[in-house]
Amino acid sequence: MAPRRFCHTCNQNTEVEHDDAMGHVVCTGCGEVMEQNTIVSEVGFMENSKGAAMAEGFSMGKDKARVTRKAAPGAGNQRSMLGGAESRETTIANGHKRIQDISFQPQIKMRGRQIEQAQRIFNLAVSANFTKGRKLNNVAAACLYIVARTDKTAHMLIDFADALSTNVYQLGAAFMKLVRILGMDLPIVDPSLYISRFAARLEFEELTTEVTKEANRMVQRLNRDWIQQGRRPAGICAAALFIAARMHGFNRTKKEIAQVVKICEATVQKRLREFTETPSANLTVEQFGAIWLPQSANPPAFGTVTKRPAPDSGEPDPELEVDPNPEVETGADPKTNESNDNPAEEAALIAEMTDVLENPHTISVGGLQNTVENEDEDLTHLDDDPEIQIMLDVTQEEIDLKEGLWITENSDWIRRAEEKAKKAPTGPKAKRKKTKQMKKTLPVANSPAEAARNFLDAKPRTSSKINYAAIDDLFKLDLDDIERRQASIGKMVPSANSVTGFGRQAAQPDDDYDEDLDEY
């Protein structure tokens, strides 16, 4: 039984006929083409030039933007119907490969699920044209860092910058803009995520768990006292680990912790200074582990900002105001301007200072200051200086020791100098005498031709491309010919038709005039 469909022309359900070759659906009642160019599920085959069978038509993947030809067996990448590889597909493929390469770095090591999630974020970035004008590595690293922030892993942005050997600020700018374009809401970084990672690198041995526990408690205390807000997590982790290490007897310096956390040493010092201004800093180690203060301290900004008067108010600025009486009483503390309450300590300090100032050695050293005014001044008084005598009075053992150290440090240079001396000639080096070339003066010539000939005779004739014989013939002089020419010119008469007064015709020849000169 033929299939039936509703025909809008017949306004009823009628039998239809399917044309699989054309992909048309035609109503048998009125002949209207109800559908055309429909996609058929049948697969046709054809033979290529080599006689191999291949499928006809085109295929389109779910993640493709254009229809691509079906690749023949053994063929390479699929190509677009318009010719050439699809640029968007190439960018996505390269981005996925870069994401995998970055995730396999030793300092990254992300899971397969996280890699796939980063690749999907990269697809969204390509759809938003975020990759245009930016380095593909930065975009791939930004996608991986978004996944790390979402999953709350112990990955920092500087880890991705180290893996790519790029600037962390450029990578951070790409990350922030990508988050803003995609409209993602990422959670705030919790510093406690990095405590275990940094504690393992500081080598606390069997007490690593206890130090990590105290550091996490310190992070919570810093968050309670408003020190964590507005600060990067690395500085909070460094301050917490420094205090926790000292609580358990580990003498870790600020420099060591700063190198592990990858921050500046001044940042650690600033976080510690902010913690000392909180009530928790006054607790002992036992009290800090057992007592949790319910009250929270004010943010650090409350204690550092001072209110200044308005410029037009006329009130003096307390920071710029000068004390009219700058003198401080004897024994007063310069910081608090309060007198010392212990006279015994004050007297001991004065006595010690008096002994130092009355010491002969101190007086002699103080008298040497600013004594050297010019190079011509006599410096003989320095001969008895004890410090100079200590530097000059060197024993033979010290000389041998310093000489041995110098030879050991410069052994390569000494060996090269000896080899160079062996290769150099033993005899005295003959100096090359510079011969001063004398300029040749040409004889005085009576004519330009004679001057040209003298110039050519002065130059050596060594070129094989110049015909010197032809040049010599150019300057051969025929005195008889010159005299005949001068005679013919002297007998020319003025012409009335000539502008210059002389015509081209010669005068009538005399009796002794040679007729052969008429041609002139």
PDB file of N, CA and C in Angstrom, residues 2 33 208 267 280 340 364 418 443 460:
ATOM      1  N   ALA A   2       0.572   2.179  -0.878  1.00  0.00           N
ATOM      2  CA  ALA A   2       1.386   3.386  -0.995  1.00  0.00           C
ATOM      3  C   ALA A   2       1.203   4.258   0.247  1.00  0.00           C
ATOM      4  N   VAL A  33       4.716  18.751  -5.908  1.00  0.00           N
ATOM      5  CA  VAL A  33       5.949  18.277  -5.272  1.00  0.00           C
ATOM      6  C   VAL A  33       5.910  18.743  -3.816  1.00  0.00           C
ATOM      7  N   THR A 208      55.099  17.166  58.941  1.00  0.00           N
ATOM      8  CA  THR A 208      54.444  17.895  57.839  1.00  0.00           C
ATOM      9  C   THR A 208      52.950  18.025  58.085  1.00  0.00           C
ATOM     10  N   THR A 267      56.798  40.815  50.511  1.00  0.00           N
ATOM     11  CA  THR A 267      55.378  40.473  50.666  1.00  0.00           C
ATOM     12  C   THR A 267      55.154  39.645  51.927  1.00  0.00           C
ATOM     13  N   SER A 280      45.309  38.136  68.000  1.00  0.00           N
ATOM     14  CA  SER A 280      45.795  36.751  68.004  1.00  0.00           C
ATOM     15  C   SER A 280      47.306  36.682  68.090  1.00  0.00           C
ATOM     16  N   ASN A 340      63.152  58.077  79.881  1.00  0.00           N
ATOM     17  CA  ASN A 340      63.447  56.718  80.315  1.00  0.00           C
ATOM     18  C   ASN A 340      63.193  56.611  81.825  1.00  0.00           C
ATOM     19  N   SER A 364      92.152  58.604  67.000  1.00  0.00           N
ATOM     20  CA  SER A 364      93.061  58.595  65.849  1.00  0.00           C
ATOM     21  C   SER A 364      92.314  58.328  64.551  1.00  0.00           C
ATOM     22  N   GLU A 418     101.326  30.037  27.882  1.00  0.00           N
ATOM     23  CA  GLU A 418     102.533  29.270  27.585  1.00  0.00           C
ATOM     24  C   GLU A 418     102.506  28.707  26.165  1.00  0.00           C
ATOM     25  N   PRO A 443     107.053  66.894 -16.871  1.00  0.00           N
ATOM     26  CA  PRO A 443     107.695  68.062 -17.508  1.00  0.00           C
ATOM     27  C   PRO A 443     106.652  69.037 -18.046  1.00  0.00           C
ATOM     28  N   PRO A 460     102.597  53.256 -15.715  1.00  0.00           N
ATOM     29  CA  PRO A 460     103.054  51.969 -16.262  1.00  0.00           C
ATOM     30  C   PRO A 460     101.979  51.352 -17.149  1.00  0.00           C
TER      31      PRO A 460
END
